[in-house]
Coordinates of C-alpha atoms and ligand atoms in Angstrom, one line a residue:
X1227 CA 71.2 157.2 89.0
X1228 CA 69.0 157.8 92.0
X1229 CA 67.3 154.4 91.6
X1230 CA 70.6 152.6 92.4
X1231 CA 70.5 154.3 95.9
X1232 CA 67.2 152.8 96.8
X1233 CA 66.9 149.4 98.4
X1234 CA 63.9 150.4 100.5
X1235 CA 61.6 153.4 101.1
X1236 CA 63.9 154.3 104.0
X1237 CA 66.5 155.4 101.4
X1238 CA 63.9 157.4 99.5
X1239 CA 63.1 159.4 102.6
X1240 CA 66.6 160.9 102.6
X1241 CA 66.1 162.5 99.2
X1242 CA 65.4 166.1 98.4
X1243 CA 62.3 167.0 96.5
X1244 CA 64.1 167.8 93.3
X1245 CA 65.9 164.4 93.4
X1246 CA 62.5 162.7 93.8
X1247 CA 61.5 164.3 90.5
X1248 CA 64.5 162.7 88.8
X1249 CA 63.8 159.5 90.6
X1250 CA 60.3 159.5 89.2
X1251 CA 61.7 159.7 85.7
X1252 CA 64.1 156.8 86.3
X1253 CA 61.3 154.7 87.6
X1254 CA 59.3 155.4 84.5
X1255 CA 62.2 154.4 82.3
X1256 CA 62.6 151.1 84.2
X1257 CA 58.9 150.3 83.8
X1258 CA 58.8 151.1 80.1
X1259 CA 61.8 148.9 79.5
X1260 CA 60.4 145.9 81.4
X1261 CA 56.9 146.2 80.0
X1262 CA 58.1 146.6 76.4
X1263 CA 59.6 143.1 76.8
X1264 CA 57.1 141.3 79.0
X1265 CA 53.9 143.2 78.6
X1266 CA 51.9 144.6 81.5
X1267 CA 49.8 147.4 82.9
X1268 CA 51.9 150.3 81.8
X1269 CA 49.5 153.3 81.6
X1270 CA 48.1 153.0 85.1
X1271 CA 51.5 152.4 86.6
X1272 CA 53.0 155.4 84.8
X1273 CA 50.2 157.6 86.1
X1274 CA 50.7 156.7 89.7
X1275 CA 54.5 157.2 90.0
X1276 CA 54.5 160.5 92.0
X1277 CA 51.7 159.3 94.2
X1278 CA 53.6 156.2 95.2
X1279 CA 56.8 158.1 95.8
X1280 CA 54.9 160.6 97.9
X1281 CA 53.2 157.8 99.9
X1282 CA 56.4 156.0 100.7
X1283 CA 58.1 159.3 101.5
X1284 CA 55.4 160.4 104.0
X1285 CA 54.5 157.0 105.5
X1286 CA 56.6 154.7 107.5
X1287 CA 56.1 151.6 105.3
X1288 CA 56.0 148.6 105.8
X1289 CA 54.7 149.4 109.4
X1290 CA 52.2 151.8 107.8
X1291 CA 50.1 150.0 105.1
X1292 CA 49.3 151.0 101.6
X1293 CA 46.5 149.0 99.9
X1294 CA 46.3 149.4 96.2
X1295 CA 42.9 148.7 94.6
X1296 CA 43.4 146.1 91.8
X1297 CA 47.1 146.6 92.2
X1298 CA 47.8 147.1 88.5
X1299 CA 49.1 150.6 89.1
X1300 CA 51.7 149.6 91.7
X1301 CA 54.9 149.0 89.6
X1302 CA 56.6 152.0 91.2
X1303 CA 55.8 150.5 94.6
X1304 CA 57.5 147.3 93.6
X1305 CA 60.6 149.2 92.3
X1306 CA 60.9 151.4 95.5
X1307 CA 60.4 148.5 97.9
X1308 CA 63.5 146.5 97.0
X1309 CA 62.5 144.8 93.8
X1310 CA 64.1 147.1 91.3
X1311 CA 66.9 144.7 90.4
X1312 CA 64.5 141.9 89.5
X1313 CA 61.9 144.1 87.9
X1314 CA 62.9 142.8 84.5
X1315 CA 61.3 139.5 85.5
X1316 CA 57.9 141.1 85.8
X1317 CA 55.0 138.7 84.9
X1318 CA 57.4 135.9 84.0
X1319 CA 57.1 132.4 85.6
X1320 CA 58.8 132.6 89.0
X1321 CA 59.5 136.2 88.4
X1322 CA 57.8 139.3 89.9
X1323 CA 54.0 139.3 89.9
X1324 CA 52.3 142.1 88.0
X1325 CA 50.1 142.7 91.0
X1326 CA 50.8 143.1 94.7
X1327 CA 51.5 139.6 96.1
X1328 CA 51.6 139.1 99.8
X1329 CA 54.3 136.4 99.6
X1330 CA 56.5 138.5 97.4
X1331 CA 57.1 141.3 99.8
X1332 CA 56.2 142.5 103.3
X1333 CA 55.2 145.8 101.6
X1334 CA 52.4 144.0 99.7
X1335 CA 49.8 143.9 102.3
X1336 CA 47.3 141.8 100.3
X1337 CA 47.4 139.8 97.1
X1338 CA 45.1 141.8 94.9
X1339 CA 43.9 141.9 91.3
X1340 CA 40.1 142.3 91.5
X1341 CA 38.7 145.8 91.6
X1342 CA 37.0 147.9 94.3
X1343 CA 38.1 146.0 97.4
X1344 CA 40.7 148.3 98.8
X1345 CA 38.5 150.4 101.1
X1346 CA 37.0 147.3 102.7
X1347 CA 40.4 145.6 103.1
X1348 CA 41.8 148.8 104.6
X1349 CA 38.8 149.4 106.9
X1350 CA 39.0 145.8 108.2
X1351 CA 42.7 146.3 108.9
X1352 CA 42.0 149.6 110.7
X1353 CA 39.4 148.1 112.9
X1354 CA 41.7 145.2 113.8
X1355 CA 44.5 147.7 114.5
X1356 CA 42.3 149.7 116.9
X1357 CA 41.4 146.6 118.9
X1358 CA 44.9 145.2 119.3
X1359 CA 47.2 147.2 121.6
X1360 CA 48.9 149.4 121.1
X1361 CA 45.9 150.9 119.3
X1362 CA 46.4 153.1 116.3
X1363 CA 50.0 152.0 116.0
X1364 CA 50.2 152.3 112.2
X1365 CA 48.5 154.2 109.4
X1366 CA 46.4 152.7 106.6
X1367 CA 46.0 154.2 103.2
X1368 CA 43.7 152.8 100.4
X1369 CA 44.6 153.9 96.9
X1370 CA 41.6 153.6 94.6
X1371 CA 41.0 154.8 91.0
X1372 CA 37.9 156.4 89.6
X1373 CA 37.1 153.2 87.8
X1374 CA 37.1 151.4 91.1
X1375 CA 34.4 153.8 92.3
X1376 CA 32.0 152.3 89.7
X1377 CA 32.0 149.1 91.7
X1378 CA 29.5 148.6 94.4
X1379 CA 31.9 147.0 96.8
X1380 CA 33.9 150.2 97.0
X1381 CA 30.8 152.1 98.1
X1382 CA 30.0 149.4 100.7
X1383 CA 33.4 150.1 102.2
X1384 CA 33.0 153.9 102.1
X1385 CA 29.6 153.6 103.6
X1386 CA 30.9 151.5 106.5
X1387 CA 34.0 153.6 107.0
X1388 CA 32.0 156.9 107.2
X1389 CA 29.8 155.3 109.8
X1390 CA 32.6 153.8 111.9
X1391 CA 34.5 157.1 111.9
X1392 CA 37.9 155.3 111.9
X1393 CA 41.2 156.8 111.0
X1394 CA 41.5 155.8 107.4
X1395 CA 42.9 157.7 104.4
X1396 CA 41.5 156.9 100.9
X1397 CA 43.4 158.3 98.0
X1398 CA 41.1 158.7 95.0
X1399 CA 43.3 158.8 91.8
X1400 CA 41.2 160.1 88.9
X1401 CA 42.2 160.0 85.3
X1402 CA 38.8 159.8 83.6
X1403 CA 39.6 156.3 82.5
X1404 CA 38.8 152.8 83.7
X1405 CA 40.3 150.6 81.0
X1406 CA 38.1 152.3 78.5
X1407 CA 36.7 155.8 79.3
X1408 CA 35.1 155.6 82.7
X1409 CA 31.3 155.5 82.7
X1410 CA 28.4 156.4 85.0
X1411 CA 26.9 159.1 87.1
X1412 CA 29.8 159.0 89.7
X1413 CA 32.3 159.4 86.9
X1414 CA 30.4 162.4 85.6
X1415 CA 30.4 163.8 89.1
X1416 CA 34.1 163.4 89.5
X1417 CA 34.7 165.1 86.2
X1418 CA 32.6 168.0 87.4
X1419 CA 34.7 168.3 90.6
X1420 CA 37.9 168.4 88.5
X1421 CA 36.6 171.1 86.3
X1422 CA 35.2 173.2 89.2
X1423 CA 37.7 173.4 92.0
X1424 CA 36.4 176.7 93.2
X1425 CA 35.0 175.7 96.5
X1426 CA 38.2 174.9 98.4
X1427 CA 39.6 178.3 97.5
X1428 CA 36.4 180.0 98.4
X1429 CA 36.2 178.3 101.8
X1430 CA 39.9 179.1 102.6
X1431 CA 39.6 182.7 101.6
X1432 CA 36.4 183.2 103.7
X1433 CA 38.0 181.6 106.8
X1434 CA 41.2 183.7 106.4
X1435 CA 39.2 186.9 105.9
X1436 CA 37.0 186.4 109.0
X1437 CA 39.8 185.1 111.2
X1438 CA 41.7 188.3 110.6
X1439 CA 38.7 190.3 111.8
X1440 CA 39.3 189.3 115.5
X1441 CA 36.9 187.9 118.1
X1442 CA 33.8 189.7 116.7
X1443 CA 34.2 187.7 113.6
X1444 CA 33.7 184.4 115.5
X1445 CA 30.0 184.8 115.4
X1446 CA 30.2 185.5 111.7
X1447 CA 32.4 182.4 111.2
X1448 CA 29.8 180.2 113.0
X1449 CA 27.1 181.8 110.8
X1450 CA 29.1 181.2 107.8
X1451 CA 29.6 177.6 108.7
X1452 CA 25.8 177.1 108.9
X1453 CA 25.5 179.0 105.6
X1454 CA 28.2 176.7 104.3
X1455 CA 26.0 173.6 104.9
X1456 CA 23.5 175.1 102.6
X1457 CA 26.0 176.2 100.0
X1458 CA 28.0 173.0 100.1
X1459 CA 25.8 171.2 97.6
X1460 CA 26.3 174.0 95.2
X1461 CA 30.1 174.5 95.4
X1462 CA 31.9 171.9 97.4
X1463 CA 33.8 169.4 95.4
X1464 CA 33.4 166.0 97.1
X1465 CA 30.1 166.8 98.9
X1466 CA 29.1 163.2 98.2
X1467 CA 32.1 162.0 100.2
X1468 CA 31.5 164.5 103.0
X1469 CA 27.9 163.3 103.3
X1470 CA 29.3 159.7 103.5
X1471 CA 31.3 160.9 106.6
X1472 CA 34.7 161.6 105.0
X1473 CA 36.6 164.8 105.0
X1474 CA 37.4 165.6 101.4
X1475 CA 40.6 167.2 100.2
X1476 CA 41.4 168.1 96.6
X1477 CA 41.4 167.9 93.8
X1478 CA 45.2 168.1 93.6
X1479 CA 47.6 167.6 90.7
X1480 CA 48.8 164.1 91.3
X1481 CA 52.1 164.6 89.4
X1482 CA 53.3 167.6 91.5
X1483 CA 55.4 166.3 94.3
X1484 CA 55.8 169.9 95.8
X1485 CA 52.0 169.8 96.3
X1486 CA 51.5 166.2 97.1
X1487 CA 54.1 165.7 99.8
X1488 CA 53.0 168.6 102.1
X1489 CA 49.3 167.8 101.5
X1490 CA 49.8 164.2 102.4
X1491 CA 51.8 165.0 105.5
X1492 CA 49.1 167.3 106.7
X1493 CA 46.2 165.0 105.9
X1494 CA 47.9 162.0 107.5
X1495 CA 47.9 163.9 110.7
X1496 CA 44.2 164.5 110.7
X1497 CA 41.9 162.0 112.4
X1498 CA 38.8 160.2 111.0
X1499 CA 37.9 159.1 107.5
X1500 CA 39.6 161.2 104.9
X1501 CA 39.7 161.3 101.1
X1502 CA 42.4 162.9 99.2
X1503 CA 41.4 163.3 95.6
X1504 CA 44.2 163.6 93.0
X1505 CA 44.1 164.1 89.3
X1506 CA 46.6 162.2 87.1
X1507 CA 47.3 161.5 83.5
X1508 CA 47.1 157.8 82.5
X1509 CA 50.3 156.9 80.7
X1510 CA 52.2 159.9 82.0
X1511 CA 55.7 160.2 80.7
X1512 CA 55.6 157.9 77.8
X1513 CA 54.3 159.5 74.6
X1514 CA 52.6 156.3 73.2
X1515 CA 50.8 155.5 76.4
X1516 CA 49.7 159.1 76.9
X1517 CA 48.4 159.1 73.3
X1518 CA 46.6 155.7 73.6
X1519 CA 46.1 154.9 77.3
X1520 CA 43.4 152.3 76.5
X1521 CA 45.8 150.2 74.5
X1522 CA 48.6 150.7 77.1
X1523 CA 46.3 149.8 80.0
X1524 CA 47.4 146.2 79.6
X1525 CA 49.8 145.9 76.7
X1526 CA 51.8 143.1 75.2
X1527 CA 55.4 143.6 74.2
X1528 CA 56.0 146.8 72.1
X1529 CA 58.7 148.8 70.4
X1530 CA 59.8 151.6 72.7
X1531 CA 60.7 154.0 69.9
X1532 CA 57.4 153.8 68.1
X1533 CA 55.0 152.3 70.6
X1534 CA 54.0 149.7 68.0
X1535 CA 53.0 146.3 69.3
X1536 CA 55.3 143.4 68.7
X1537 CA 52.9 140.6 68.0
X1538 CA 53.9 137.1 68.1
X1539 CA 50.6 135.8 66.7
X1540 CA 50.4 133.6 63.7
X1541 CA 47.6 135.8 62.2
X1542 CA 44.9 133.5 63.6
X1543 CA 41.8 135.0 65.2
X1544 CA 41.2 134.9 68.9
X1545 CA 38.0 133.5 70.6
X1546 CA 37.3 137.1 71.7
X1547 CA 37.3 138.3 68.1
X1548 CA 35.2 135.5 66.8
X1549 CA 32.7 136.0 69.6
X1550 CA 32.5 139.8 68.9
X1551 CA 32.0 139.4 65.2
X1552 CA 29.4 136.6 65.5
X1553 CA 27.4 138.6 68.0
X1554 CA 27.4 141.6 65.8
X1555 CA 26.2 139.4 62.9
X1556 CA 23.4 138.0 65.0
X1557 CA 22.5 141.4 66.4
X1558 CA 22.0 142.7 62.8
X1559 CA 19.3 140.1 62.3
X1560 CA 17.6 140.4 65.7
X1561 CA 17.2 143.8 67.3
X1562 CA 16.3 142.2 70.7
X1563 CA 19.9 141.2 71.2
X1564 CA 21.7 143.5 73.6
X1565 CA 25.2 143.3 74.9
X1566 CA 26.5 144.0 78.4
X1567 CA 30.1 144.4 79.6
X1568 CA 31.6 145.4 83.0
X1569 CA 34.2 148.0 82.0
X1570 CA 35.8 145.8 79.4
X1571 CA 34.4 146.5 75.9
X1572 CA 37.7 145.9 74.2
X1573 CA 38.8 142.9 76.3
X1574 CA 35.6 141.1 75.7
X1575 CA 35.4 141.9 72.0
X1576 CA 32.2 144.0 72.4
X1577 CA 33.8 147.3 71.1
X1578 CA 32.5 146.7 67.6
X1579 CA 29.0 146.0 68.9
X1580 CA 29.3 149.3 70.9
X1581 CA 30.3 151.2 67.8
X1582 CA 27.5 149.7 65.7
X1583 CA 24.7 149.6 68.2
X1584 CA 25.4 152.1 70.9
X1585 CA 21.8 152.1 72.1
X1586 CA 21.9 148.3 72.5
X1587 CA 25.2 148.3 74.3
X1588 CA 25.6 148.7 78.1
X1589 CA 28.9 149.3 79.8
X1590 CA 27.9 149.1 83.4
X1591 CA 31.3 150.0 84.9
X1592 CA 33.4 147.5 87.1
X1593 CA 30.1 146.1 88.4
X1594 CA 29.8 142.4 87.5
X1595 CA 27.1 141.7 90.0
X1596 CA 25.0 144.5 88.7
X1597 CA 25.7 143.5 85.1
X1598 CA 24.1 140.1 85.8
X1599 CA 21.1 141.3 87.7
X1600 CA 20.6 144.1 85.2
X1601 CA 20.6 141.5 82.5
X1602 CA 18.0 139.6 84.3
X1603 CA 15.8 142.7 84.2
X1604 CA 16.5 143.1 80.5
X1605 CA 15.6 139.5 79.8
X1606 CA 12.4 139.8 81.9
X1607 CA 11.5 142.8 79.8
X1608 CA 11.7 140.8 76.6
X1609 CA 15.3 141.5 75.4
X1610 CA 18.0 138.9 74.7
X1611 CA 21.0 140.0 76.9
X1612 CA 24.4 138.6 76.2
X1613 CA 26.8 139.4 79.1
X1614 CA 30.4 139.1 78.2
X1615 CA 32.8 138.8 81.2
X1616 CA 36.1 137.3 82.0
X1617 CA 35.8 134.1 84.0
X1618 CA 37.7 135.4 87.0
X1619 CA 35.4 138.5 87.3
X1620 CA 32.2 136.4 86.9
X1621 CA 33.1 135.0 90.3
X1622 CA 31.8 138.3 91.6
X1623 CA 28.3 137.5 90.4
X1624 CA 27.7 134.0 91.6
X1625 CA 24.8 135.0 93.8
X1626 CA 23.2 137.1 91.1
X1627 CA 23.5 134.2 88.6
X1628 CA 21.6 131.9 91.0
X1629 CA 19.0 134.2 92.4
X1630 CA 18.3 136.7 89.7
X1631 CA 18.9 134.7 86.5
X1632 CA 18.6 130.9 87.2
X1633 CA 15.9 131.0 89.8
X1634 CA 13.8 133.1 87.4
X1635 CA 14.7 130.9 84.5
X1636 CA 15.6 134.0 82.4
X1637 CA 17.3 133.8 79.0
X1638 CA 20.5 135.4 79.8
X1639 CA 23.6 134.3 77.8
X1640 CA 26.9 134.5 79.6
X1641 CA 29.9 134.6 77.4
X1642 CA 32.8 133.8 79.5
X1643 CA 36.1 134.9 78.1
X1644 CA 39.6 134.0 79.5
X1645 CA 38.2 130.8 80.9
X1646 CA 41.1 128.6 82.1
X1647 CA 44.7 129.6 82.5
X1648 CA 45.1 133.3 81.6
X1649 CA 48.9 133.4 81.9
X1650 CA 50.9 136.4 82.9
X1651 CA 48.2 138.2 84.9
X1652 CA 48.5 135.3 87.4
X1653 CA 46.9 134.1 90.5
X1654 CA 44.1 136.6 90.8
X1655 CA 43.1 136.3 87.2
X1656 CA 43.1 132.6 86.4
X1657 CA 39.7 131.6 85.2
X1658 CA 39.7 128.1 86.7
X1659 CA 36.7 128.0 88.9
X1660 CA 33.8 128.7 86.5
X1661 CA 33.0 125.1 85.4
X1662 CA 32.7 124.0 89.0
X1663 CA 30.7 126.9 90.3
X1664 CA 28.3 127.1 87.3
X1665 CA 27.7 123.4 87.4
X1666 CA 26.1 123.9 90.8
X1667 CA 23.5 126.3 89.4
X1668 CA 20.1 124.6 88.8
X1669 CA 18.8 124.9 85.3
X1670 CA 21.8 126.6 83.8
X1671 CA 23.2 125.2 80.6
X1672 CA 27.0 125.2 80.6
X1673 CA 28.9 124.8 77.3
X1674 CA 32.4 125.1 75.9
X1675 CA 33.3 125.1 72.2
X1676 CA 36.2 123.2 70.7
X1677 CA 37.1 126.0 68.3
X1678 CA 35.8 129.2 66.8
X1679 CA 33.4 127.7 64.4
X1680 CA 31.7 125.9 67.2
X1681 CA 31.7 129.0 69.3
X1682 CA 29.6 130.7 66.6
X1683 CA 27.2 127.8 66.5
X1684 CA 26.9 127.7 70.3
X1685 CA 26.1 131.4 70.4
X1686 CA 23.2 130.8 68.0
X1687 CA 22.1 127.8 69.9
X1688 CA 22.3 129.6 73.2
X1689 CA 20.2 132.5 72.0
X1690 CA 17.5 130.0 70.7
X1691 CA 17.4 128.0 74.0
X1692 CA 15.4 130.6 75.9
X1693 CA 17.0 129.8 79.2
X1694 CA 20.2 130.7 81.2
X1695 CA 23.2 129.6 79.3
X1696 CA 27.0 130.0 79.8
X1697 CA 29.6 129.5 77.1
X1698 CA 33.2 129.5 78.2
X1699 CA 36.2 129.9 75.9
X1700 CA 39.9 130.5 76.6
X1701 CA 42.3 133.3 76.1
X1702 CA 44.3 133.3 72.8
X1703 CA 44.2 132.3 69.2
X1704 CA 42.1 129.5 67.8
X1705 CA 43.3 126.4 66.0
X1706 CA 40.3 125.5 63.8
X1707 CA 39.3 121.9 64.2
X1708 CA 36.1 121.9 62.2
X1709 CA 36.3 120.4 58.7
X1710 CA 35.4 122.9 56.0
X1711 CA 34.1 125.1 58.7
X1712 CA 31.0 122.9 59.2
X1713 CA 29.9 122.1 62.6
X1714 CA 27.8 119.1 63.4
X1715 CA 24.4 119.9 64.8
X1716 CA 24.4 120.9 68.4
X1717 CA 21.9 119.1 70.6
X1718 CA 21.3 119.8 74.3
X1719 CA 23.6 117.8 76.4
X1720 CA 25.0 115.7 73.6
X1721 CA 28.7 115.2 72.8
X1722 CA 30.4 114.9 69.4
X1723 CA 32.6 111.9 68.6
X1724 CA 35.7 113.2 66.8
X1725 CA 37.8 110.1 66.7
X1726 CA 37.2 106.4 67.3
X1727 CA 39.6 104.1 69.2
X1728 CA 39.7 101.0 71.4
X1729 CA 42.4 101.4 74.0
X1730 CA 41.1 104.5 75.7
X1731 CA 38.6 107.4 75.3
X1732 CA 39.2 111.0 76.2
X1733 CA 36.1 113.0 76.8
X1734 CA 37.3 116.6 76.5
X1735 CA 35.7 119.9 77.2
X1736 CA 36.3 123.0 75.2
X1737 CA 39.9 124.1 75.0
X1738 CA 41.0 120.6 75.9
X1739 CA 39.6 119.0 72.8
X1740 CA 42.5 120.1 70.6
X1741 CA 45.2 119.0 73.1
X1742 CA 43.4 115.7 73.5
X1743 CA 43.3 115.1 69.7
X1744 CA 47.0 115.8 69.6
X1745 CA 47.6 113.5 72.6
X1746 CA 45.7 110.7 70.8
X1747 CA 47.8 111.3 67.7
X1748 CA 51.0 111.1 69.7
X1749 CA 49.9 107.9 71.3
X1750 CA 48.9 106.5 67.9
X1751 CA 52.6 106.8 66.9
X1752 CA 53.3 104.5 69.9
X1753 CA 50.7 102.0 68.8
X1754 CA 47.7 102.9 70.9
X1755 CA 44.3 103.6 69.5
X1756 CA 42.2 106.2 71.4
X1757 CA 38.8 107.8 70.9
X1758 CA 38.4 111.5 71.4
X1759 CA 35.0 113.0 72.2
X1760 CA 34.1 116.6 72.3
X1761 CA 31.8 116.9 75.3
X1762 CA 30.4 120.3 74.2
X1763 CA 28.4 120.5 77.5
X1764 CA 29.7 120.6 81.1
X1765 CA 26.0 120.5 82.0
X1766 CA 23.5 119.0 81.2
X1767 CA 25.0 115.7 80.1
X1768 CA 22.9 113.5 78.0
X1769 CA 22.7 110.3 80.0
X1770 CA 22.3 107.9 77.1
X1771 CA 25.0 109.3 74.9
X1772 CA 27.6 109.4 77.7
X1773 CA 26.6 106.0 79.1
X1774 CA 27.1 104.5 75.7
X1775 CA 30.5 106.1 75.4
X1776 CA 31.4 104.9 78.9
X1777 CA 30.5 101.3 78.0
X1778 CA 32.7 101.4 74.9
X1779 CA 36.0 101.8 76.6
X1780 CA 37.9 100.3 79.5
X1781 CA 39.8 103.5 80.2
X1782 CA 37.8 106.8 80.2
X1783 CA 39.7 110.0 80.7
X1784 CA 38.1 113.4 81.0
X1785 CA 40.0 116.6 80.2
X1786 CA 39.0 120.1 81.3
X1787 CA 40.8 123.5 81.7
X1788 CA 39.5 124.1 85.2
X1789 CA 39.8 122.7 88.7
X1790 CA 38.9 119.1 88.9
X1791 CA 36.9 119.5 92.2
X1792 CA 33.2 119.6 91.4
X1793 CA 34.2 119.9 87.7
X1794 CA 33.1 118.3 84.5
X1795 CA 34.9 115.0 85.0
X1796 CA 33.3 114.4 88.4
X1797 CA 29.8 115.1 87.0
X1798 CA 30.4 112.6 84.2
X1799 CA 31.7 110.0 86.6
X1800 CA 28.6 110.3 88.7
X1801 CA 26.4 110.2 85.6
X1802 CA 27.9 107.0 84.0
X1803 CA 28.5 105.3 87.4
X1804 CA 32.0 104.3 86.2
X1805 CA 35.3 105.4 87.4
X1806 CA 37.0 108.0 85.1
X1807 CA 40.5 109.4 85.2
X1808 CA 40.1 113.1 85.5
X1809 CA 42.7 115.4 83.9
X1810 CA 42.3 119.0 85.0
X1811 CA 43.8 121.5 87.3
X1812 CA 44.3 121.0 91.0
X1813 CA 42.2 123.1 93.4
X1814 CA 45.1 125.4 94.0
X1815 CA 45.9 129.1 93.3
X1816 CA 47.9 129.0 90.1
X1817 CA 50.7 131.6 89.7
X1818 CA 51.6 133.8 86.8
X1819 CA 53.6 132.6 83.8
X1820 CA 53.1 132.1 80.1
X1821 CA 49.9 130.2 79.4
X1822 CA 51.5 127.4 77.4
X1823 CA 54.2 126.9 80.1
X1824 CA 51.5 126.6 82.8
X1825 CA 49.4 124.2 80.8
X1826 CA 52.5 122.0 80.4
X1827 CA 53.4 122.3 84.1
X1828 CA 49.9 121.4 85.2
X1829 CA 49.5 118.5 82.9
X1830 CA 47.2 120.0 80.3
X1831 CA 49.5 120.1 77.2
X1832 CA 49.0 117.4 74.6
X1833 CA 52.3 115.8 75.6
X1834 CA 51.4 115.8 79.3
X1835 CA 48.0 114.3 78.6
X1836 CA 49.5 111.6 76.4
X1837 CA 52.1 110.8 79.2
X1838 CA 49.3 110.5 81.7
X1839 CA 47.2 108.2 79.5
X1840 CA 50.2 106.0 78.8
X1841 CA 51.0 105.7 82.5
X1842 CA 47.4 104.5 83.2
X1843 CA 46.8 102.2 80.3
X1844 CA 50.3 100.7 80.2
X1845 CA 51.8 101.0 83.7
X1846 CA 55.4 100.0 83.9
Ligands
TPP623 C1 36.2 142.9 89.5 C2 37.1 143.4 88.4 N1 36.6 143.6 87.2 C3 37.3 144.0 86.2 C4 38.7 144.2 86.4 C5 39.6 144.6 85.2 N2 40.2 145.9 85.4 C6 41.5 146.0 85.8 S1 41.9 147.6 86.1 C7 40.4 148.2 85.6 C8 40.2 149.6 85.5 C9 40.5 150.3 86.7 O1 40.3 151.7 86.6 P1 40.8 152.7 87.6 O2 40.5 152.2 89.0 O3 40.2 154.0 87.3 O4 42.4 152.7 87.5 P2 43.3 153.2 86.3 O5 43.7 152.0 85.5 O6 42.5 154.2 85.5 O7 44.4 153.9 86.9 C10 39.6 147.1 85.2 C11 38.2 147.3 84.7 C12 39.2 143.9 87.6 N3 40.5 144.1 87.9 N4 38.4 143.5 88.6

């Protein structure tokens, strides 16, 4: 076992090339085993094994810095940098994070999880390095995927780097996939490069030929280089990057260590902004992930022999599925409805919509800000855009929501999936800020359903409202709370009383309704009678309805699956001018772990809510 000999990249650097190939296979095996049990981003990490080995082999990490874009491809990096023994704890509470985490290892330069930021992070680091003596004391490499290049932030970084002419190496790892197949003009351009790698050979042969013709050939060489400028656009792969001020190298087979290592060594010794373009296979080395890289991008536990998913679900539907099906149903009735996703058709449940209405479906790439502003344009033009994003990624589009949608009062519907605790993806992915930041947006209606039936009604309601609306719903399966699948009429700002009681009242938002009902039931067994109210809206809040509720009970609790600061509870307290006890999440970064476990830990399980209520209404 080569893996046993590695405690740090230092050990790796003593290996012969053929041993590195064997090591790559051992690393893959370790990843497959851990992810088959814990779930994780397998396909991307399998595709980047040789690249990561080559990088640690050629660089002097941790003095030299590697910054992984998103960081979902970095499992091999974790294994090589002293975390092999605990790799089986991947994504478990208090175990290894599935993404680079700055507090986990000195080799993880930043905590990352959101796409397209690596070049900017690396460039900032490079500029700091060059101002603090001894200047240029370490190398900085940003590793980005072709999906990452569909995000504007990445281009902002490249644009700035080309201008500053700093020593920075960007590795562009292309595999034609984002999570789903990569989309957009840049992606087409990269595919063209991969299928036409003529130019580098042509340039090399020309220079070799003329150099061998002695001094007289120098004039010819100069002429050729002028000629080259003109020809570049025709033949050169990567002309786009060259025009941005980068020296472009590649494309290179990203699984061939015999090519990668010497190329990297050479390129690392060149000055200025450089891009090394490599081509890899997503899922490389595991048949099931190679066959279905989309499913194995982020997978749950699976059977290694067959690749089949090991589902622990009770056969219930998820919010994502309910949303996807309902939108499809509504779209059949109204051809103005269009759907927008930022590179996550499957994750947001829009894949069926895409297949049924390809001309009304827009995958804009990993470009949430653009998705929102683009939707504003669609709405202005008379369509009814429904933008489905994860809560955590919507953060990218805060300004666009304010300026381009709300300020224009445009009817864009935001369907916010994975709102609340997401679980194993951890700190960068928790969707805990959206209630607070959306509640600050003037004119925006902010809703949360208590279950799937209500989600369907809310979607219809939102599309009728003709103004900016957000609907948030959590990750996971739905416990139906609606009797006979009927939902009482939804009215703007008004709550729904689900249970009467005299000792206390819980006004709960969205996912917290079912835990609050359960909590009230637990307390009933102890002799307390509590009311439970489904708030339905985080904003606006109907003043009369909520004041009346406030007057009915001595103890008012609010429950929300988001940070308390500037959240729903605070807004309600201001509205009814009465102190309420706010149950929600602290304004902290919440680590990875199973969703249920984290809800319990942070006081949002039914039992934790009941305990808290008891403590307040009946202090010892
Ligand atoms: C801002 C943001 N939006 C969406 C995502 C979800 N996401 C994670 S990885 C990924 C695809 C990345 O594609 P690429 O960079 O090509 O890497 P690959 O997985 O193909 O190796 C997406 C969309 C994210 N991490 N960040």
